[in-house]
């Protein structure tokens, strides 16, 4: 059956099923009934229709759920304007919606409609007279469909009469070209390739081809199709109905040309306040005139990349500064373009908003106008439940270990040798490095296995009926083009050898045995596990090896090996091969790291070692949607990167929870910005090497701080146990011994342990001063925490403390202080080597409620449920316990009828059993090697109540410790916040 017929059948049946969905779940029998009705309309389809394929697709569509977006807004100076009457004749949006409904369920299309309505409504009415400017930020997930959102926004903005729409599409030609192609399909409706004499319609142009609404476009999909001198000269904006679209790189030369053209050909009014103050960037055009006739919308894709005014220079592979990509210059140019219009709107899109949050809201200059802080709104996009994000790939931490992750990650440890700077691809290698693996093979065993994994994934997808879909593999191990070339040659040789031996059946025994072993020991169990988790729409039927064997030769013939170096050709190949599906192994460096979508990504081999949240998250090309083949996907990466991805997975989840709660309580972007700026976890968003000690200003109000990394040095562990002993002796007799009880409306809760109430702040501060945290544990530094508590106590907050020593009844008893024993807790070690004992999570989620009243519990639960409801409901089951975030908010700030108690802090102690920090083997526990003979570990958590106080504590970051942890990050092109600039500004 042709794809057009299949799409038609799916569309008709989907429309027939929409009303049925209200009555209950969509079943295969119901779908079959509607297929019969559809085929009655077109009997000629009966012979060819693949009913099973249609049924599978519709089950997938109707089983996807998506929650509601959440927003922080500031409506000062804003006039509400968007209602249903304004949308009655919106043709750009209607044809885009009809196009996406071919691939998406109606529910998802409806959510996109509501989401883009909300974003557009928070901007200003383009028909509003006078002078206005709005700044907003849309936060999505990596590889989660941000492009669909801003394409919908472009369509609606054009319908609403925004006349000039500029899309800033990354730093490189391939991403710009990819964005241009998607906007051609979703908005323009025609190909912009100048080589065609006849207009070629694509996407929405095949749905509504009325030339009277054909948008103008000043850029093309070609490699050199960016806004340039030749294409700019003949352009002249006139007061016509059709909008103009510009898809441009964030490149100094391009933006200078665009700004000059706006000033020379579009601006119609001199600035009212006279000659602008000369700029420090003397080579940039000044804003001497303004455009008053046409409203402007700028959409900034990857808005945290290059747009933020950091003062950093982008460096090329030789370490030389490239003025073309100076982010300060880019920031100035974007703002000058906005400042050239009396009516303008700016919307940034990003999955990693940390840098944007750190922009100073009042960073306004005369020539540039306001900075790009999202002062009007921040919108958090909800992801469908079939989105594979960090929590799915890496799980979330819990006291029992990580939960919810799929078994698709494979640690790689053979890329460097024991001797520093040696091996196949050692960390910190230079531009002249020659990758050589040991033995007879050019490639290490891990990469050979990853390549075999990709070959099997392509083969199995073909057997599942996905042979005409794109399949991609990412190999990202070096940023140097010269090293990538050697690697490409070696991978080419490997693929050619497989093609010759397996395809021709010549001496293929070893190759086939290796593939068979990988399939049976890895693919079969992984598919079963993903199927059991109910993820990825994995087919229920298992394949047999003979089917794979028969299909392998054809798949190997289709495989291509490519280097991605920033040209548009690589991005265009997916479009050119959409009928048969491209099977490509993509080798690249930084140009693969951000924004560029690798269609049908199955296998990732990733070794680059940045530890910055936003850099790492953006490099996670493996996040996204994997319908029908999630179980075939693999991520091969280093243990260090696995550990860091787990860390940022937890931190990102925490940040989104904070955002949702603040949105529920009516906070503004500015309030959220201040919260994030003082958040101790966010210090790792900087990507600059700190060459001297820097001061960060941190606040712990409303935070939960817990020790999860401990030294393995026996003397240090013993000193911490002594500090705990002294604390409990100073605290005196416990208020509750052996068992701690609390009564809530939801029932009674019991803990095994002891509880002290009303302990003086000096006792807690003495404990923290005597406790030694690892210098590498930047967030949990006992001395900084002690100083913060002292400062808060000076303002009459955190003066009285509750201390809990908690354990388990099944744990081996340990006497921490005379007469005070507790059953030791078990927390699994993440590694049995090195000088650290690292765990996932210390606290059980309900432990924070150990000293709250029934009224506080009820108020926190109400806040938790309210926040959950506003995100949209997937099921009828609401949370039945309050979140820790809500508990801390209520404890400190109170709510209606509940008084806040910002003077009360909570310290919880645990004694961890180092002899049971590994796996259980039979009847015995395996002790990690680095904890051999170690005494128990005293761990603590501090739960700080929410506070309106602006108290912050300075934290000196030592350059040696910082560079040890984040040294490689400075090599990246990705631009984040320059901490010295940010914190100097904040302190002022």
PDB file of C-alpha atoms in Angstrom, residues 49 137 186 282 300 587 617 699 886 953 973:
ATOM      1  CA  UNK A  49      -4.549  -1.974   2.709  1.00  0.00           C
ATOM      2  CA  UNK A 137      11.240  31.960  26.809  1.00  0.00           C
ATOM      3  CA  UNK A 186       5.159  23.839   7.862  1.00  0.00           C
ATOM      4  CA  UNK A 282      32.328  50.228  16.658  1.00  0.00           C
ATOM      5  CA  UNK A 300      15.578  32.257  18.773  1.00  0.00           C
ATOM      6  CA  UNK A 587      30.790  10.973  12.734  1.00  0.00           C
ATOM      7  CA  UNK A 617      21.829  17.886  28.033  1.00  0.00           C
ATOM      8  CA  UNK A 699      20.882  30.575  49.180  1.00  0.00           C
ATOM      9  CA  UNK A 886       5.560  21.816  49.069  1.00  0.00           C
ATOM     10  CA  UNK A 953      26.273  33.130  51.493  1.00  0.00           C
ATOM     11  CA  UNK A 973      31.654  25.874  21.401  1.00  0.00           C
TER      12      UNK A 973
END
